[in-house]
Amino acid sequence: MANQKFGKILFTEEQIANRAKEIAAQIDKDFEGEEVILLCTLKGSILWIGDIMKNLTVKTKLDFISASSYGASKTSSGVVKIKFDPEINMYNANIIVVEDIVDTGNTLKYVLGKLEERGPKCVKVCTMLNKEARRTNDFHADYVGFEIDDLFVIGYGLDFDQKYRDLPYISYLEEDDVDSL
Ligand code: IMP
Ligand code: MG
């Protein structure tokens, strides 16, 4: 198994897979007979969006967004950098932004503002993890995999300084871990 030293498991691959099936069923219900555009927020959402997408029965299209407010640090810089792939037409479309984790909500709030400028029919957010206690604005996710405490999580797409995305489960870092990285 990759990066074996992080044995602390917050959510197993199976738990994530099961929760993704439940959420996909909810999305199917909410968008019955319609098409949705899944917007994967790079890079952290790549595994989670696969779990969601393969379980959906509604028609989907896929595109990617890159937005970041974190560098080699565990705290948000507060400045959101954003890059859109302009290929997909969002006008009058049902957009579901698929995110790895919502922390302060800064990134998503900014991204949603930008997406609204493209005239979609609706924009929803499906996040794997939600740190509600850290929210600094009124951002609200529509579909949440798991609510978590104020932990710095890694694995299943989530990184610390671009590392640990390959863990097939969700783990977390504590102060002592950071000293040995
Ligand atoms: P926000 O703008 O503060 O909500 O931060 C959102 C982004 O920060 C997420 O999409 C992640 O990429 C990153 N992030 C926030 N918390 C964590 C964490 O615990 N581990 C890894 N990345 C995180
Ligand atoms: Mg992210």
mmCIF file of C-alpha atoms and ligand atoms in Angstrom:
data_model
loop_
_atom_site.group_PDB
_atom_site.id
_atom_site.type_symbol
_atom_site.label_atom_id
_atom_site.label_comp_id
_atom_site.label_asym_id
_atom_site.label_seq_id
_atom_site.Cartn_x
_atom_site.Cartn_y
_atom_site.Cartn_z
ATOM 1 C CA MET A 1 0.000 0.000 0.000
ATOM 2 C CA ALA A 2 1.259 3.481 -0.820
ATOM 3 C CA ASN A 3 2.721 5.676 1.955
ATOM 4 C CA GLN A 4 2.275 2.994 4.539
ATOM 5 C CA LYS A 5 3.435 5.149 7.445
ATOM 6 C CA PHE A 6 0.104 6.924 7.527
ATOM 7 C CA GLY A 7 -1.858 4.135 9.106
ATOM 8 C CA LYS A 8 -4.428 6.436 10.650
ATOM 9 C CA ILE A 9 -7.602 5.880 8.721
ATOM 10 C CA LEU A 10 -10.442 8.347 8.964
ATOM 11 C CA PHE A 11 -12.526 6.843 6.141
ATOM 12 C CA THR A 12 -11.820 3.617 4.289
ATOM 13 C CA GLU A 13 -12.096 3.125 0.563
ATOM 14 C CA GLU A 14 -15.234 1.077 1.161
ATOM 15 C CA GLN A 15 -16.889 3.758 3.270
ATOM 16 C CA ILE A 16 -16.153 6.346 0.589
ATOM 17 C CA ALA A 17 -17.463 4.077 -2.178
ATOM 18 C CA ASN A 18 -20.671 3.390 -0.272
ATOM 19 C CA ARG A 19 -21.283 7.052 0.475
ATOM 20 C CA ALA A 20 -20.632 7.973 -3.169
ATOM 21 C CA LYS A 21 -23.334 5.481 -4.229
ATOM 22 C CA GLU A 22 -25.824 7.101 -1.855
ATOM 23 C CA ILE A 23 -25.019 10.559 -3.146
ATOM 24 C CA ALA A 24 -25.183 9.462 -6.779
ATOM 25 C CA ALA A 25 -28.661 8.041 -6.095
ATOM 26 C CA GLN A 26 -29.699 11.407 -4.642
ATOM 27 C CA ILE A 27 -28.334 13.278 -7.661
ATOM 28 C CA ASP A 28 -30.158 10.846 -9.986
ATOM 29 C CA LYS A 29 -33.383 11.656 -8.175
ATOM 30 C CA ASP A 30 -32.833 15.421 -8.191
ATOM 31 C CA PHE A 31 -31.957 15.536 -11.903
ATOM 32 C CA GLU A 32 -34.186 12.779 -13.250
ATOM 33 C CA GLY A 33 -34.581 13.080 -17.034
ATOM 34 C CA GLU A 34 -31.997 15.870 -17.232
ATOM 35 C CA GLU A 35 -28.339 16.171 -18.118
ATOM 36 C CA VAL A 36 -25.681 17.372 -15.685
ATOM 37 C CA ILE A 37 -22.221 18.781 -16.238
ATOM 38 C CA LEU A 38 -19.806 17.472 -13.621
ATOM 39 C CA LEU A 39 -17.034 19.968 -12.964
ATOM 40 C CA CYS A 40 -14.090 18.331 -11.274
ATOM 41 C CA THR A 41 -11.999 20.687 -9.155
ATOM 42 C CA LEU A 42 -8.370 19.767 -9.741
ATOM 43 C CA LYS A 43 -6.506 18.088 -8.390
ATOM 44 C CA GLY A 44 -8.004 16.762 -5.187
ATOM 45 C CA SER A 45 -11.334 15.526 -6.542
ATOM 46 C CA ILE A 46 -10.117 13.075 -9.156
ATOM 47 C CA LEU A 47 -10.879 9.894 -7.206
ATOM 48 C CA TRP A 48 -14.113 11.113 -5.637
ATOM 49 C CA ILE A 49 -15.570 12.288 -8.942
ATOM 50 C CA GLY A 50 -14.886 8.839 -10.404
ATOM 51 C CA ASP A 51 -16.864 7.239 -7.588
ATOM 52 C CA ILE A 52 -19.761 9.639 -8.129
ATOM 53 C CA MET A 53 -19.738 9.566 -11.908
ATOM 54 C CA LYS A 54 -19.705 5.810 -12.393
ATOM 55 C CA ASN A 55 -22.762 5.430 -10.172
ATOM 56 C CA LEU A 56 -24.910 8.075 -11.862
ATOM 57 C CA THR A 57 -27.604 7.068 -14.324
ATOM 58 C CA VAL A 58 -28.466 10.624 -15.431
ATOM 59 C CA LYS A 59 -26.626 11.781 -18.531
ATOM 60 C CA THR A 60 -23.368 13.532 -17.723
ATOM 61 C CA LYS A 61 -20.678 15.628 -19.322
ATOM 62 C CA LEU A 62 -17.334 16.177 -17.636
ATOM 63 C CA ASP A 63 -15.016 19.134 -17.391
ATOM 64 C CA PHE A 64 -12.327 20.443 -15.071
ATOM 65 C CA ILE A 65 -11.637 23.583 -13.052
ATOM 66 C CA SER A 66 -8.429 24.483 -11.337
ATOM 67 C CA ALA A 67 -8.772 26.758 -8.329
ATOM 68 C CA SER A 68 -6.387 26.982 -5.437
ATOM 69 C CA SER A 69 -5.819 28.993 -2.318
ATOM 70 C CA TYR A 70 -3.236 26.706 -0.697
ATOM 71 C CA GLY A 71 0.462 26.305 -1.485
ATOM 72 C CA ALA A 72 2.985 24.376 0.578
ATOM 73 C CA SER A 73 1.112 25.195 3.741
ATOM 74 C CA LYS A 74 -1.764 23.864 5.754
ATOM 75 C CA THR A 75 -3.604 27.150 5.874
ATOM 76 C CA SER A 76 -5.371 29.014 3.111
ATOM 77 C CA SER A 77 -3.520 31.963 1.622
ATOM 78 C CA GLY A 78 -6.922 33.571 1.178
ATOM 79 C CA VAL A 79 -6.135 34.442 -2.437
ATOM 80 C CA VAL A 80 -7.977 32.227 -4.874
ATOM 81 C CA LYS A 81 -6.190 31.504 -8.125
ATOM 82 C CA ILE A 82 -8.459 30.235 -10.819
ATOM 83 C CA LYS A 83 -8.183 28.704 -14.275
ATOM 84 C CA PHE A 84 -11.138 27.541 -16.353
ATOM 85 C CA ASP A 85 -11.220 25.114 -19.190
ATOM 86 C CA PRO A 86 -13.382 27.069 -21.643
ATOM 87 C CA GLU A 87 -14.456 24.070 -23.706
ATOM 88 C CA ILE A 88 -17.840 23.288 -22.224
ATOM 89 C CA ASN A 89 -20.896 25.449 -22.749
ATOM 90 C CA MET A 90 -22.518 26.088 -19.379
ATOM 91 C CA TYR A 91 -25.370 28.234 -20.616
ATOM 92 C CA ASN A 92 -28.678 26.881 -19.282
ATOM 93 C CA ALA A 93 -26.893 23.751 -18.005
ATOM 94 C CA ASN A 94 -27.152 21.919 -14.682
ATOM 95 C CA ILE A 95 -23.704 22.211 -13.168
ATOM 96 C CA ILE A 96 -22.460 20.078 -10.292
ATOM 97 C CA VAL A 97 -19.099 21.186 -8.974
ATOM 98 C CA VAL A 98 -17.387 18.134 -7.497
ATOM 99 C CA GLU A 99 -14.973 19.157 -4.759
ATOM 100 C CA ASP A 100 -12.621 17.275 -2.438
ATOM 101 C CA ILE A 101 -13.142 19.331 0.701
ATOM 102 C CA VAL A 102 -14.766 22.581 1.759
ATOM 103 C CA ASP A 103 -12.849 24.312 4.517
ATOM 104 C CA THR A 104 -13.317 28.088 4.914
ATOM 105 C CA GLY A 105 -15.546 28.121 1.822
ATOM 106 C CA ASN A 106 -13.427 30.865 0.166
ATOM 107 C CA THR A 107 -12.544 28.842 -2.907
ATOM 108 C CA LEU A 108 -16.046 27.623 -3.659
ATOM 109 C CA LYS A 109 -17.686 30.959 -3.018
ATOM 110 C CA TYR A 110 -15.353 32.542 -5.551
ATOM 111 C CA VAL A 111 -15.727 29.719 -8.079
ATOM 112 C CA LEU A 112 -19.524 29.775 -7.871
ATOM 113 C CA GLY A 113 -19.549 33.518 -8.518
ATOM 114 C CA LYS A 114 -17.500 32.976 -11.669
ATOM 115 C CA LEU A 115 -19.706 30.107 -12.861
ATOM 116 C CA GLU A 116 -22.877 32.152 -12.429
ATOM 117 C CA GLU A 117 -21.486 34.594 -15.012
ATOM 118 C CA ARG A 118 -21.814 31.822 -17.598
ATOM 119 C CA GLY A 119 -25.602 31.661 -17.287
ATOM 120 C CA PRO A 120 -26.143 28.097 -16.052
ATOM 121 C CA LYS A 121 -29.605 26.807 -15.173
ATOM 122 C CA CYS A 122 -28.336 25.794 -11.731
ATOM 123 C CA VAL A 123 -25.055 25.234 -9.901
ATOM 124 C CA LYS A 124 -24.793 22.642 -7.117
ATOM 125 C CA VAL A 125 -21.779 21.506 -5.115
ATOM 126 C CA CYS A 126 -20.938 17.909 -4.220
ATOM 127 C CA THR A 127 -18.057 17.690 -1.772
ATOM 128 C CA MET A 128 -16.389 14.571 -0.395
ATOM 129 C CA LEU A 129 -15.614 16.246 2.953
ATOM 130 C CA ASN A 130 -16.996 19.275 4.763
ATOM 131 C CA LYS A 131 -15.401 21.151 7.675
ATOM 132 C CA GLU A 132 -18.478 23.126 8.665
ATOM 133 C CA ALA A 133 -16.839 24.536 11.814
ATOM 134 C CA ARG A 134 -14.206 26.330 9.708
ATOM 135 C CA ARG A 135 -16.640 28.180 7.466
ATOM 136 C CA THR A 136 -16.045 31.926 7.269
ATOM 137 C CA ASN A 137 -18.911 32.742 4.899
ATOM 138 C CA ASP A 138 -22.426 31.591 4.039
ATOM 139 C CA PHE A 139 -21.305 28.950 1.533
ATOM 140 C CA HIS A 140 -23.381 25.783 1.697
ATOM 141 C CA ALA A 141 -22.667 22.473 -0.084
ATOM 142 C CA ASP A 142 -25.650 20.616 -1.554
ATOM 143 C CA TYR A 143 -24.224 17.090 -1.335
ATOM 144 C CA VAL A 144 -21.751 16.181 1.414
ATOM 145 C CA GLY A 145 -19.890 12.871 1.676
ATOM 146 C CA PHE A 146 -18.761 13.251 5.278
ATOM 147 C CA GLU A 147 -18.752 15.999 7.874
ATOM 148 C CA ILE A 148 -15.376 16.182 9.630
ATOM 149 C CA ASP A 149 -13.843 18.017 12.569
ATOM 150 C CA ASP A 150 -11.086 20.579 12.108
ATOM 151 C CA LEU A 151 -8.433 18.089 10.964
ATOM 152 C CA PHE A 152 -5.891 18.400 8.167
ATOM 153 C CA VAL A 153 -6.788 15.455 5.988
ATOM 154 C CA ILE A 154 -4.756 13.733 3.289
ATOM 155 C CA GLY A 155 -5.254 10.851 0.892
ATOM 156 C CA TYR A 156 -7.894 9.817 -1.633
ATOM 157 C CA GLY A 157 -6.877 12.780 -3.785
ATOM 158 C CA LEU A 158 -6.122 15.214 -0.949
ATOM 159 C CA ASP A 159 -2.564 16.418 -0.584
ATOM 160 C CA PHE A 160 -0.101 18.020 1.752
ATOM 161 C CA ASP A 161 2.431 19.861 -0.417
ATOM 162 C CA GLN A 162 1.326 17.740 -3.426
ATOM 163 C CA LYS A 163 2.042 14.478 -1.612
ATOM 164 C CA TYR A 164 -0.206 11.658 -0.329
ATOM 165 C CA ARG A 165 -2.890 11.999 -3.010
ATOM 166 C CA ASP A 166 -2.303 8.333 -3.766
ATOM 167 C CA LEU A 167 -3.483 6.956 -0.419
ATOM 168 C CA PRO A 168 -6.504 4.741 -1.105
ATOM 169 C CA TYR A 169 -8.220 6.018 2.073
ATOM 170 C CA ILE A 170 -8.595 9.301 3.934
ATOM 171 C CA SER A 171 -6.029 9.920 6.666
ATOM 172 C CA TYR A 172 -5.026 13.014 8.635
ATOM 173 C CA LEU A 173 -1.888 14.782 9.783
ATOM 174 C CA GLU A 174 -1.097 15.778 13.340
ATOM 175 C CA GLU A 175 1.580 18.216 14.530
ATOM 176 C CA ASP A 176 4.133 15.428 15.104
ATOM 177 C CA ASP A 177 3.653 14.106 11.576
ATOM 178 C CA VAL A 178 4.465 17.492 10.063
ATOM 179 C CA ASP A 179 7.860 17.540 11.819
ATOM 180 C CA SER A 180 8.841 14.291 10.105
ATOM 181 C CA LEU A 181 7.621 15.100 6.578
HETATM 182 P P1 IMP B 1 -11.275 26.675 1.334
HETATM 183 O O1 IMP B 1 -11.209 27.709 0.269
HETATM 184 O O2 IMP B 1 -10.695 27.168 2.633
HETATM 185 O O3 IMP B 1 -12.673 26.118 1.520
HETATM 186 O O4 IMP B 1 -10.303 25.519 0.922
HETATM 187 C C1 IMP B 1 -10.657 24.622 -0.037
HETATM 188 C C2 IMP B 1 -9.476 23.865 -0.590
HETATM 189 O O5 IMP B 1 -8.354 23.834 0.295
HETATM 190 C C3 IMP B 1 -9.871 22.443 -0.801
HETATM 191 O O6 IMP B 1 -10.485 22.277 -2.044
HETATM 192 C C4 IMP B 1 -8.555 21.730 -0.675
HETATM 193 O O7 IMP B 1 -7.907 21.706 -1.922
HETATM 194 C C5 IMP B 1 -7.779 22.549 0.316
HETATM 195 N N1 IMP B 1 -7.919 22.000 1.691
HETATM 196 C C6 IMP B 1 -8.687 22.457 2.695
HETATM 197 N N2 IMP B 1 -8.583 21.708 3.797
HETATM 198 C C7 IMP B 1 -7.727 20.718 3.472
HETATM 199 C C8 IMP B 1 -7.220 19.582 4.199
HETATM 200 O O8 IMP B 1 -7.551 19.303 5.366
HETATM 201 N N3 IMP B 1 -6.357 18.783 3.513
HETATM 202 C C9 IMP B 1 -5.966 19.028 2.227
HETATM 203 N N4 IMP B 1 -6.434 20.059 1.523
HETATM 204 C C10 IMP B 1 -7.301 20.900 2.129
HETATM 205 MG MG MG B 2 -9.797 21.548 -3.774
#
